[in-house]
Amino acid sequence: MRKVKAILISIVVLVILFVFGGSDDLVAKIENIIGNSNPVAFSDLNVNSVHYSDLEHAEIKADVDDQIKAYNGFILSFNSENHTPNWVGWELLSSEIGGNIPRSDRFWSDNEIIGCSTHSDYKHSGYDKGHMIPAADQKWDEDAMNDCFVMANMCPQDGSLNSGAWNTLEEKCRLWAQRDSALVIVAGPIYKASDRKTIGENKVRVPSAFYKVIVAPYLESPRGIGFVYPNMTAPGNMQNYVMTIDDIEELTGIDFFANLPDDIENEVESVSSFKEWNRR
């Protein structure tokens, strides 16, 4: 078993290094995160009555194209140069899980978003229209379901990732939201300078990887976790793709959950224990 884990760790490190390049310091961080077997203990079930506003809103560098628009159930920052979002943020409540609104599948382009891609950009491209906020998180409201099919919420995503590891992570988030009452989630693409491949007439830029950062801010001891998946088949278990939110901020240049009190933000962004998150 240890040998299998070591092989998987090596595969993940090599994949992330291939995608990002990576310094020795980043290699050490990745290996430390993957190999962490001493999670911090949290008191999960005592829920705080405090509510923090706009946690789903992330902050990016001033020189990055940044069109902000709120939709039903989520908010996003869109990049007209990449024709994809910089980030998509939402709050997922336990009360919203298990709604009966059927999946829409009516993709639409938002004329208010400069550079918004179209359905035809993805046709015969070899990539899925990968939702950042998934449709299954929006089954609580018909308008929310329709809005999550806006093309501003889509990125070119490898089909095996979209239907495999990324889908598994989405399902886990819904389970965690049921357990913890509320999660705040931000997801988006990661580009490196050499990512020049594009699809469609609008030349939608294909990312190297995707991130998802998650906090449960209303527990007595709030916690956070991050995931990075390369835009390809993702081998091994999902804990192999765990990173701290701090490390994902370093990779993306995006500041997440800035509206949390500083002490809570520092705590949830510096620790990532999949074992602690995944317990029932």
XYZ file of N, CA and C in Angstrom:
840
model
N 0.828 -1.206 0.000
C 0.000 0.000 0.000
C 0.864 1.258 0.000
N 1.905 1.249 0.827
C 2.798 2.400 0.865
C 3.479 2.610 -0.482
N 3.837 1.488 -1.141
C 4.490 1.595 -2.442
C 3.554 2.233 -3.460
N 2.255 1.818 -3.452
C 1.268 2.389 -4.361
C 1.122 3.878 -4.109
N 1.032 4.266 -2.820
C 0.897 5.686 -2.481
C 2.111 6.475 -2.973
N 3.302 5.905 -2.806
C 4.520 6.596 -3.246
C 4.514 6.814 -4.749
N 4.040 5.794 -5.497
C 3.966 5.916 -6.954
C 2.987 7.013 -7.341
N 1.815 7.038 -6.686
C 0.812 8.052 -6.984
C 1.317 9.444 -6.673
N 2.022 9.588 -5.546
C 2.592 10.883 -5.180
C 3.565 11.346 -6.256
N 4.396 10.428 -6.723
C 5.369 10.782 -7.756
C 4.673 11.238 -9.032
N 3.602 10.522 -9.411
C 2.856 10.880 -10.620
C 2.284 12.280 -10.493
N 1.663 12.563 -9.341
C 1.028 13.870 -9.143
C 2.059 14.985 -9.161
N 3.192 14.778 -8.477
C 4.239 15.797 -8.458
C 4.739 16.068 -9.862
N 4.963 15.001 -10.657
C 5.449 15.170 -12.013
C 4.444 15.909 -12.880
N 3.148 15.579 -12.727
C 2.111 16.243 -13.511
C 2.050 17.723 -13.185
N 2.071 18.063 -11.885
C 1.985 19.475 -11.491
C 3.223 20.224 -11.950
N 4.386 19.582 -11.853
C 5.605 20.238 -12.330
C 5.553 20.452 -13.835
N 4.997 19.464 -14.559
C 4.863 19.610 -16.009
C 3.969 20.790 -16.347
N 2.890 20.944 -15.583
C 1.934 22.008 -15.865
C 2.490 23.365 -15.482
N 3.110 23.467 -14.302
C 3.485 24.770 -13.776
C 4.966 25.100 -13.861
N 5.790 24.148 -14.253
C 7.226 24.374 -14.098
C 7.557 24.002 -12.663
N 7.822 24.983 -11.818
C 7.920 24.716 -10.386
C 9.330 24.753 -9.859
N 9.486 25.491 -8.772
C 10.761 25.581 -8.081
C 10.901 24.431 -7.098
N 12.099 24.296 -6.528
C 12.307 23.284 -5.500
C 11.395 23.532 -4.315
N 11.151 24.829 -4.017
C 10.288 25.175 -2.902
C 8.866 24.691 -3.140
N 8.369 24.848 -4.394
C 7.028 24.399 -4.695
C 6.950 22.881 -4.659
N 7.981 22.193 -5.130
C 8.011 20.729 -5.051
C 7.882 20.282 -3.600
N 8.640 20.931 -2.723
C 8.596 20.571 -1.304
C 7.208 20.798 -0.731
N 6.566 21.908 -1.122
C 5.223 22.191 -0.632
C 4.253 21.120 -1.088
N 4.337 20.752 -2.381
C 3.424 19.746 -2.922
C 3.608 18.418 -2.197
N 4.869 17.993 -2.031
C 5.120 16.724 -1.372
C 4.667 16.762 0.087
N 4.858 17.908 0.719
C 4.438 18.040 2.112
C 2.928 17.954 2.244
N 2.208 18.626 1.314
C 0.757 18.604 1.347
C 0.229 17.205 1.094
N 0.766 16.535 0.048
C 0.300 15.193 -0.289
C 0.605 14.209 0.822
N 1.769 14.367 1.436
C 2.187 13.401 2.430
C 1.705 13.689 3.833
N 0.940 14.772 4.046
C 0.523 15.154 5.387
C -0.389 14.102 6.002
N 0.032 13.512 7.088
C -0.785 12.499 7.753
C -1.158 12.915 9.160
N -0.936 14.180 9.515
C -1.253 14.653 10.846
C -2.197 15.848 10.776
N -3.474 15.602 10.452
C -4.404 16.701 10.301
C -4.687 17.414 11.611
N -4.997 18.696 11.495
C -5.390 19.460 12.663
C -6.791 19.047 13.078
N -7.014 18.893 14.357
C -8.333 18.513 14.842
C -9.239 19.730 14.887
N -10.476 19.571 14.401
C -11.459 20.638 14.421
C -12.710 20.160 15.149
N -13.453 21.085 15.740
C -14.765 20.795 16.294
C -15.790 21.171 15.244
N -16.314 20.174 14.532
C -17.052 20.427 13.306
C -18.441 21.007 13.496
N -19.187 20.485 14.429
C -20.624 20.607 14.346
C -21.204 21.785 15.108
N -20.387 22.583 15.762
C -20.877 23.770 16.449
C -20.839 24.942 15.477
N -22.002 25.303 14.947
C -22.059 26.271 13.868
C -22.200 27.681 14.419
N -21.388 28.603 13.884
C -21.403 30.005 14.280
C -22.642 30.702 13.745
N -23.138 31.695 14.471
C -24.278 32.479 14.003
C -23.844 33.705 13.200
N -22.529 33.982 13.158
C -22.013 35.123 12.408
C -22.118 34.848 10.914
N -22.415 35.888 10.128
C -22.404 35.729 8.674
C -21.432 36.741 8.077
N -20.558 36.274 7.192
C -19.582 37.126 6.526
C -20.070 37.424 5.116
N -20.097 38.680 4.745
C -20.624 39.058 3.437
C -19.554 38.957 2.351
N -20.006 38.640 1.156
C -19.180 38.673 -0.059
C -17.950 37.774 -0.001
N -18.036 36.667 0.710
C -16.887 35.756 0.754
C -16.619 35.135 -0.608
N -17.658 35.019 -1.425
C -17.485 34.400 -2.744
C -16.791 35.322 -3.732
N -16.556 36.569 -3.334
C -15.899 37.549 -4.202
C -14.393 37.492 -3.972
N -13.633 37.165 -5.027
C -12.172 37.100 -4.933
C -11.567 38.387 -5.490
N -10.316 38.634 -5.157
C -9.627 39.848 -5.605
C -8.435 39.458 -6.474
N -8.332 40.106 -7.655
C -7.248 39.793 -8.564
C -6.394 41.026 -8.801
N -5.264 40.815 -9.450
C -4.333 41.910 -9.685
C -4.931 42.943 -10.638
N -4.511 44.200 -10.456
C -5.093 45.306 -11.213
C -4.844 45.196 -12.707
N -3.779 44.505 -13.125
C -3.460 44.437 -14.554
C -4.147 43.265 -15.255
N -5.008 42.532 -14.552
C -5.730 41.404 -15.148
C -7.124 41.870 -15.547
N -7.547 41.520 -16.766
C -8.879 41.880 -17.225
C -9.927 41.287 -16.296
N -10.870 42.125 -15.845
C -11.728 41.739 -14.727
C -13.115 42.349 -14.897
N -14.029 41.585 -15.519
C -15.426 42.010 -15.616
C -16.235 41.254 -14.572
N -16.798 41.980 -13.620
C -17.554 41.354 -12.544
C -19.034 41.365 -12.895
N -19.685 40.229 -12.746
C -21.136 40.180 -12.917
C -21.739 39.156 -11.967
N -22.837 39.558 -11.327
C -23.570 38.658 -10.439
C -24.724 38.018 -11.200
N -24.858 36.712 -11.038
C -25.972 35.955 -11.586
C -26.774 35.366 -10.426
N -27.851 34.712 -10.740
C -28.625 34.047 -9.693
C -27.809 32.910 -9.098
N -27.405 33.062 -7.849
C -26.711 31.988 -7.148
C -25.201 32.042 -7.211
N -24.613 32.958 -7.985
C -23.152 33.021 -8.061
C -22.710 34.358 -8.630
N -21.441 34.633 -8.516
C -20.816 35.827 -9.076
C -19.533 35.393 -9.761
N -19.131 36.124 -10.801
C -17.896 35.743 -11.487
C -17.118 36.962 -11.944
N -15.855 36.724 -12.198
C -14.953 37.691 -12.833
C -14.558 37.096 -14.175
N -14.830 37.843 -15.254
C -14.586 37.319 -16.594
C -13.403 38.019 -17.243
N -12.617 37.232 -17.959
C -11.430 37.732 -18.639
C -11.671 37.696 -20.148
N -11.799 38.863 -20.759
C -12.127 38.925 -22.190
C -10.966 38.490 -23.075
N -9.738 38.500 -22.542
C -8.588 38.057 -23.328
C -8.547 36.533 -23.431
N -8.903 35.865 -22.348
C -8.937 34.397 -22.347
C -10.288 33.851 -22.794
N -11.338 34.687 -22.709
C -12.708 34.274 -23.002
C -13.197 33.210 -22.024
N -12.673 33.272 -20.817
C -13.068 32.381 -19.727
C -13.101 33.199 -18.434
N -13.716 32.670 -17.385
C -13.696 33.398 -16.119
C -12.320 33.348 -15.461
N -12.003 34.409 -14.710
C -10.860 34.341 -13.795
C -11.220 33.492 -12.580
N -12.431 33.714 -12.096
C -12.958 32.952 -10.967
C -14.480 33.003 -10.994
N -15.076 31.988 -10.395
C -16.524 31.931 -10.174
C -16.730 31.565 -8.712
N -17.518 32.367 -7.997
C -17.705 32.146 -6.571
C -19.167 31.988 -6.200
N -19.418 31.126 -5.205
C -20.792 30.910 -4.749
C -20.809 30.356 -3.324
N -21.938 30.550 -2.668
C -22.188 29.936 -1.374
C -23.115 28.756 -1.592
N -22.771 27.629 -1.023
C -23.568 26.407 -1.171
C -24.120 26.022 0.188
N -25.438 26.097 0.337
C -26.105 25.819 1.600
C -26.650 24.397 1.619
N -26.709 23.827 2.806
C -27.270 22.475 2.932
C -28.720 22.443 2.468
N -29.440 23.554 2.655
C -30.844 23.621 2.257
C -31.022 23.611 0.739
N -29.936 23.877 -0.005
C -30.021 23.926 -1.465
C -29.709 22.580 -2.118
N -29.226 21.636 -1.325
C -28.862 20.325 -1.867
C -30.131 19.498 -2.065
N -30.197 18.807 -3.181
C -31.319 17.896 -3.395
C -32.562 18.563 -3.947
N -32.410 19.731 -4.581
C -33.558 20.374 -5.213
C -34.072 19.557 -6.385
N -35.254 19.921 -6.871
C -35.884 19.126 -7.940
C -35.933 19.836 -9.288
N -35.176 20.944 -9.427
C -35.144 21.625 -10.724
C -34.317 20.789 -11.696
N -34.877 20.435 -12.856
C -34.116 19.604 -13.805
C -32.960 20.379 -14.444
N -31.969 19.637 -14.872
C -30.821 20.226 -15.546
C -31.280 20.936 -16.816
N -30.737 22.132 -17.054
C -31.189 22.949 -18.179
C -30.608 22.490 -19.509
N -29.263 22.464 -19.605
C -28.548 22.150 -20.851
C -28.806 23.171 -21.954
N -29.327 24.347 -21.602
C -29.505 25.421 -22.586
C -28.371 26.429 -22.398
N -27.271 26.203 -23.112
C -26.116 27.088 -23.029
C -26.431 28.406 -23.743
N -25.995 29.508 -23.146
C -26.291 30.810 -23.744
C -25.123 31.763 -23.535
N -24.947 32.660 -24.501
C -23.882 33.648 -24.444
C -24.447 34.967 -23.929
N -23.740 35.573 -22.988
C -24.189 36.810 -22.356
C -23.631 38.008 -23.135
N -24.507 38.756 -23.779
C -24.074 39.907 -24.586
C -23.531 41.041 -23.734
N -23.803 41.007 -22.426
C -23.281 42.044 -21.536
C -21.827 41.785 -21.141
N -21.348 40.586 -21.427
C -19.968 40.214 -21.104
C -19.106 40.359 -22.351
N -18.150 41.259 -22.300
C -17.249 41.454 -23.436
C -16.369 40.210 -23.601
N -16.387 39.649 -24.808
C -15.549 38.483 -25.091
C -16.155 37.161 -24.690
N -17.440 37.163 -24.323
C -18.076 35.899 -23.912
C -18.055 34.899 -25.069
N -17.690 33.677 -24.761
C -17.627 32.629 -25.785
C -19.035 32.209 -26.193
N -19.099 31.374 -27.213
C -20.372 30.857 -27.696
C -20.333 29.330 -27.698
N -21.506 28.747 -27.812
C -21.616 27.284 -27.886
C -20.797 26.737 -29.064
N -20.811 27.450 -30.185
C -20.115 26.958 -31.383
C -18.601 26.956 -31.222
N -18.062 27.780 -30.319
C -16.616 27.765 -30.084
C -16.137 26.390 -29.634
N -16.996 25.679 -28.948
C -16.617 24.381 -28.376
C -16.945 23.205 -29.299
N -17.726 23.458 -30.334
C -18.159 22.377 -31.212
C -16.969 21.767 -31.941
N -16.824 20.453 -31.841
C -15.731 19.704 -32.483
C -14.347 20.174 -32.019
N -14.271 20.758 -30.843
C -12.988 21.273 -30.341
C -12.166 20.202 -29.631
N -12.828 19.125 -29.210
C -12.151 18.124 -28.403
C -12.217 18.423 -26.911
N -12.895 19.521 -26.535
C -13.023 19.902 -25.128
C -14.494 20.026 -24.742
N -14.773 19.690 -23.486
C -16.103 19.903 -22.934
C -16.283 21.369 -22.532
N -17.537 21.775 -22.463
C -17.864 23.065 -21.842
C -17.914 22.800 -20.327
N -16.809 23.049 -19.669
C -16.673 22.704 -18.256
C -17.255 23.783 -17.359
N -18.331 23.437 -16.627
C -18.913 24.379 -15.668
C -17.929 24.630 -14.528
N -17.807 25.898 -14.120
C -17.091 26.187 -12.882
C -18.033 26.044 -11.688
N -19.192 26.702 -11.706
C -20.234 26.336 -10.748
C -21.092 25.267 -11.419
N -21.201 24.093 -10.826
C -21.892 22.992 -11.493
C -23.408 23.146 -11.462
N -24.056 22.583 -12.473
C -25.518 22.641 -12.540
C -26.163 21.975 -11.327
N -25.565 20.925 -10.820
C -26.157 20.202 -9.696
C -26.166 21.019 -8.403
N -25.379 22.091 -8.341
C -25.422 22.995 -7.188
C -26.547 24.012 -7.316
N -27.208 24.057 -8.460
C -28.211 25.085 -8.750
C -29.617 24.512 -8.893
N -29.829 23.305 -8.396
C -31.127 22.653 -8.560
C -32.199 23.212 -7.638
N -31.826 24.176 -6.826
C -32.767 24.770 -5.869
C -33.632 25.867 -6.485
N -33.287 26.340 -7.703
C -34.011 27.466 -8.287
C -33.886 27.421 -9.805
N -34.991 27.654 -10.499
C -34.975 27.557 -11.967
C -34.106 28.642 -12.595
N -34.186 29.879 -12.081
C -33.360 30.953 -12.628
C -31.878 30.684 -12.386
N -31.558 30.146 -11.206
C -30.170 29.810 -10.903
C -29.668 28.714 -11.839
N -30.508 27.729 -12.104
C -30.139 26.654 -13.034
C -29.876 27.219 -14.423
N -30.766 28.078 -14.908
C -30.583 28.659 -16.239
C -29.316 29.509 -16.298
N -29.058 30.279 -15.241
C -27.900 31.175 -15.258
C -26.576 30.418 -15.272
N -26.520 29.243 -14.648
C -25.230 28.540 -14.584
C -24.822 27.953 -15.925
N -25.725 28.010 -16.922
C -25.376 27.562 -18.270
C -24.906 28.715 -19.154
N -24.681 29.891 -18.555
C -24.094 30.996 -19.309
C -22.674 30.618 -19.711
N -22.285 30.974 -20.919
C -20.961 30.591 -21.402
C -19.841 31.277 -20.619
N -20.155 32.348 -19.912
C -19.158 32.999 -19.058
C -18.738 32.113 -17.894
N -19.510 31.071 -17.617
C -19.209 30.112 -16.550
C -18.431 28.906 -17.066
N -18.109 28.887 -18.353
C -17.498 27.710 -18.974
C -16.009 27.906 -19.262
N -15.295 26.786 -19.224
C -13.888 26.733 -19.646
C -13.686 25.478 -20.481
N -12.754 25.502 -21.446
C -12.425 24.277 -22.176
C -11.805 23.256 -21.218
N -12.492 22.152 -21.028
C -12.060 21.163 -20.031
C -11.979 19.786 -20.676
N -10.896 19.102 -20.381
C -10.724 17.735 -20.865
C -11.924 16.890 -20.421
N -12.470 16.126 -21.357
C -13.677 15.363 -21.063
C -13.506 14.359 -19.941
N -12.336 13.726 -19.878
C -12.119 12.725 -18.829
C -12.015 13.371 -17.452
N -11.509 14.610 -17.397
C -11.485 15.337 -16.129
C -12.887 15.791 -15.749
N -13.621 16.331 -16.731
C -14.953 16.863 -16.472
C -15.895 15.800 -15.925
N -15.849 14.623 -16.523
C -16.763 13.552 -16.106
C -16.172 12.669 -15.014
N -14.878 12.881 -14.718
C -14.207 12.039 -13.739
C -13.898 12.757 -12.444
N -12.628 13.127 -12.255
C -12.170 13.664 -10.979
C -12.848 14.979 -10.612
N -13.073 15.858 -11.607
C -13.719 17.147 -11.320
C -15.155 16.931 -10.848
N -15.851 15.999 -11.486
C -17.217 15.660 -11.078
C -17.245 15.060 -9.670
N -16.256 14.229 -9.370
C -16.169 13.645 -8.024
C -15.992 14.729 -6.965
N -15.154 15.714 -7.268
C -14.953 16.824 -6.337
C -16.253 17.612 -6.141
N -16.988 17.844 -7.215
C -18.268 18.550 -7.102
C -19.233 17.786 -6.199
N -19.270 16.466 -6.353
C -20.150 15.652 -5.511
C -19.729 15.712 -4.046
N -18.424 15.694 -3.806
C -17.916 15.807 -2.439
C -18.333 17.128 -1.805
N -18.259 18.211 -2.573
C -18.630 19.528 -2.039
C -20.079 19.531 -1.576
N -20.955 18.871 -2.317
C -22.359 18.834 -1.906
C -22.537 18.028 -0.616
N -21.797 16.952 -0.486
C -21.847 16.185 0.759
C -21.324 17.011 1.930
N -20.223 17.731 1.704
C -19.645 18.552 2.768
C -20.571 19.701 3.146
N -21.277 20.271 2.173
C -22.223 21.348 2.474
C -23.382 20.837 3.317
N -23.842 19.639 3.030
C -24.899 19.039 3.850
C -24.437 18.856 5.286
N -23.211 18.448 5.456
C -22.677 18.191 6.792
C -22.401 19.481 7.558
N -21.842 20.479 6.877
C -21.346 21.680 7.550
C -22.295 22.864 7.461
N -23.481 22.694 6.890
C -24.522 23.720 6.759
C -24.253 24.708 5.629
N -23.014 25.138 5.462
C -22.717 26.104 4.393
C -21.250 26.035 4.018
N -20.980 26.101 2.728
C -19.629 26.245 2.201
C -19.590 27.477 1.310
N -18.421 28.084 1.194
C -18.177 29.094 0.176
C -17.091 28.533 -0.739
N -17.359 28.556 -2.043
C -16.502 27.896 -3.028
C -16.127 28.894 -4.113
N -14.874 28.857 -4.528
C -14.420 29.636 -5.683
C -13.641 28.691 -6.590
N -13.944 28.733 -7.881
C -13.283 27.837 -8.840
C -12.929 28.602 -10.107
N -11.934 28.097 -10.818
C -11.558 28.731 -12.069
C -10.388 28.046 -12.733
N -9.966 28.577 -13.875
C -8.850 27.997 -14.621
C -7.510 28.546 -14.134
N -6.457 27.802 -14.423
C -5.085 28.268 -14.193
C -4.361 28.269 -15.541
N -3.786 29.417 -15.882
C -3.023 29.547 -17.118
C -1.556 29.783 -16.797
N -0.709 29.187 -17.598
C 0.703 29.552 -17.566
C 1.019 30.294 -18.863
N 2.148 30.970 -18.891
C 2.474 31.857 -20.014
C 2.492 31.119 -21.347
N 2.850 29.851 -21.327
C 2.974 29.084 -22.572
C 1.657 28.489 -23.052
N 0.560 28.737 -22.340
C -0.750 28.220 -22.757
C -1.284 29.041 -23.921
N -0.960 28.621 -25.132
C -1.349 29.382 -26.325
C -2.421 28.679 -27.156
N -2.783 27.471 -26.761
C -3.804 26.753 -27.517
C -5.164 27.418 -27.314
N -5.911 27.581 -28.414
C -7.238 28.175 -28.352
C -8.213 27.320 -29.155
N -9.506 27.545 -28.908
C -10.542 26.833 -29.658
C -11.573 27.838 -30.161
N -12.187 27.509 -31.310
C -13.315 28.261 -31.812
C -12.968 29.592 -32.464
N -13.995 30.194 -33.024
C -13.833 31.475 -33.708
C -13.376 32.567 -32.749
N -13.825 32.488 -31.507
C -13.441 33.498 -30.512
C -12.075 33.238 -29.884
N -11.444 32.127 -30.268
C -10.108 31.780 -29.758
C -10.103 31.701 -28.225
N -10.977 30.835 -27.725
C -11.067 30.611 -26.283
C -9.807 29.884 -25.820
N -9.132 30.451 -24.862
C -7.835 29.923 -24.424
C -8.029 28.688 -23.538
N -7.259 27.662 -23.820
C -7.347 26.395 -23.086
C -6.395 26.440 -21.883
N -6.900 26.249 -20.671
C -6.033 26.328 -19.485
C -5.254 25.049 -19.245
N -4.159 25.194 -18.497
C -3.351 24.037 -18.103
C -3.986 23.238 -16.982
N -4.749 23.933 -16.139
C -5.240 23.300 -14.921
C -6.452 24.057 -14.401
N -7.056 23.503 -13.359
C -8.190 24.138 -12.690
C -7.979 24.081 -11.184
N -8.477 25.111 -10.513
C -8.417 25.145 -9.055
C -9.825 25.210 -8.484
N -9.956 24.764 -7.258
C -11.177 24.968 -6.478
C -10.760 25.157 -5.035
N -11.189 26.259 -4.429
C -10.897 26.524 -3.018
C -12.217 26.571 -2.264
N -12.213 26.016 -1.060
C -13.443 25.790 -0.307
C -13.210 26.173 1.146
N -14.158 26.895 1.729
C -14.120 27.140 3.174
C -15.468 26.794 3.787
N -15.407 26.318 5.013
C -16.586 26.155 5.866
C -16.436 27.199 6.969
N -16.917 28.432 6.740
C -16.564 29.545 7.618
C -17.383 29.654 8.889
N -18.471 28.880 8.994
C -19.392 29.078 10.106
C -19.331 27.994 11.169
N -18.328 27.127 11.071
C -18.088 26.160 12.132
C -17.414 26.855 13.304
N -17.498 26.239 14.461
C -16.806 26.807 15.623
C -15.321 26.941 15.354
N -14.765 25.949 14.658
C -13.389 26.029 14.167
C -13.437 25.973 12.645
N -13.502 27.124 11.978
C -13.603 27.142 10.510
C -12.424 26.410 9.864
N -12.669 25.891 8.664
C -11.607 25.187 7.961
C -11.677 25.464 6.469
N -10.576 25.223 5.803
C -10.504 25.439 4.368
C -9.642 24.381 3.704
N -9.820 24.262 2.394
C -9.044 23.296 1.628
C -9.030 23.747 0.171
N -7.996 23.364 -0.565
C -7.909 23.684 -1.980
C -7.532 22.463 -2.797
N -7.905 22.493 -4.077
C -7.571 21.411 -5.006
C -7.080 22.022 -6.307
N -6.079 21.385 -6.913
C -5.610 21.750 -8.247
C -5.545 20.484 -9.086
N -6.247 20.514 -10.229
C -6.239 19.393 -11.163
C -5.692 19.850 -12.508
N -4.700 19.139 -13.052
C -4.269 19.442 -14.420
C -5.393 19.141 -15.398
N -5.431 19.841 -16.506
C -6.507 19.708 -17.479
C -6.263 18.484 -18.361
N -6.387 17.333 -17.719
C -6.169 16.039 -18.366
C -6.718 14.968 -17.432
N -6.605 13.727 -17.804
C -7.005 12.650 -16.909
C -6.234 12.764 -15.607
N -6.941 12.653 -14.481
C -6.328 12.830 -13.164
C -6.230 11.474 -12.462
N -5.031 10.867 -12.447
C -4.893 9.543 -11.843
C -4.884 9.612 -10.321
N -5.249 8.506 -9.684
C -5.140 8.420 -8.231
C -6.317 9.043 -7.504
N -6.202 9.089 -6.185
C -7.263 9.581 -5.327
C -7.235 11.103 -5.222
N -8.374 11.688 -4.890
C -8.485 13.142 -4.902
C -7.608 13.806 -3.855
N -7.285 13.098 -2.761
C -6.414 13.720 -1.745
C -5.024 14.023 -2.295
N -4.662 13.371 -3.390
C -3.361 13.640 -4.000
C -3.302 15.006 -4.683
N -4.442 15.648 -4.863
C -4.502 16.945 -5.529
C -4.806 18.092 -4.558
N -4.738 17.793 -3.274
C -4.995 18.805 -2.251
C -3.810 19.755 -2.130
N -4.110 21.037 -2.018
C -3.115 22.055 -1.699
C -3.746 23.026 -0.711
N -2.936 23.799 -0.025
C -3.504 24.845 0.820
C -4.028 25.971 -0.063
N -4.961 26.724 0.481
C -5.464 27.897 -0.241
C -4.341 28.906 -0.435
N -3.464 29.037 0.550
C -2.299 29.920 0.400
C -1.482 29.560 -0.841
N -1.245 28.274 -1.050
C -0.442 27.851 -2.194
C -1.169 28.101 -3.514
N -2.493 27.959 -3.513
C -3.249 28.226 -4.732
C -3.279 29.726 -5.016
N -3.320 30.537 -3.980
C -3.192 31.985 -4.185
C -1.854 32.322 -4.831
N -0.809 31.606 -4.424
C 0.519 31.827 -5.006
C 0.538 31.429 -6.486
N -0.149 30.340 -6.823
C -0.186 29.873 -8.208
C -1.006 30.791 -9.110
N -2.103 31.332 -8.577
C -3.059 32.061 -9.411
C -2.909 33.579 -9.344
N -2.320 34.089 -8.271
C -2.282 35.528 -8.064
C -3.610 36.105 -7.612
N -4.515 35.253 -7.145
C -5.844 35.673 -6.700
C -5.913 35.594 -5.174
N -6.531 36.589 -4.565
C -6.722 36.625 -3.109
C -8.138 36.153 -2.805
N -8.244 35.007 -2.160
C -9.545 34.431 -1.834
C -9.946 34.772 -0.393
N -11.250 34.891 -0.180
C -11.852 35.007 1.153
C -11.271 36.170 1.968
N -11.012 37.269 1.266
C -10.387 38.424 1.918
C -11.286 39.080 2.950
N -12.595 38.820 2.888
C -13.514 39.429 3.838
C -13.641 38.661 5.147
N -12.939 37.552 5.267
C -12.875 36.873 6.561
C -12.017 37.693 7.519
N -12.296 37.652 8.816
C -11.359 38.241 9.780
C -9.967 37.643 9.572
N -8.940 38.456 9.752
C -7.578 38.036 9.417
C -7.162 36.749 10.110
N -7.523 36.586 11.386
C -7.091 35.384 12.104
C -7.738 34.131 11.525
N -9.000 34.241 11.125
C -9.688 33.093 10.526
C -9.154 32.834 9.124
N -8.945 33.902 8.360
C -8.398 33.730 7.013
C -7.039 33.039 7.062
N -6.178 33.469 7.965
C -4.844 32.863 8.079
C -4.943 31.389 8.449
N -5.895 31.062 9.316
C -6.044 29.661 9.741
C -6.533 28.774 8.606
N -7.624 29.183 7.946
C -8.230 28.298 6.942
C -7.405 28.204 5.675
N -6.574 29.218 5.412
C -5.812 29.207 4.168
C -4.448 28.544 4.292
N -4.005 28.276 5.507
C -2.675 27.701 5.700
C -2.701 26.208 5.999
N -3.884 25.659 6.233
C -4.024 24.243 6.604
C -4.927 23.551 5.596
N -4.543 22.344 5.180
C -5.385 21.574 4.259
C -5.285 20.100 4.608
N -6.277 19.598 5.314
C -6.312 18.195 5.705
C -7.500 17.511 5.034
N -7.231 16.725 4.006
C -8.313 16.008 3.337
C -8.962 15.010 4.291
N -8.179 14.394 5.146
C -8.732 13.434 6.103
C -9.772 14.088 6.985
N -9.481 15.287 7.447
C -10.421 15.997 8.307
C -11.673 16.417 7.530
N -11.487 16.881 6.315
C -12.626 17.286 5.499
C -13.510 16.098 5.143
N -12.903 14.959 4.914
C -13.643 13.834 4.350
C -14.309 12.956 5.398
N -14.087 13.239 6.668
C -14.755 12.424 7.675
C -16.239 12.768 7.745
N -17.039 11.814 8.160
C -18.489 12.018 8.177
C -18.930 12.628 9.499
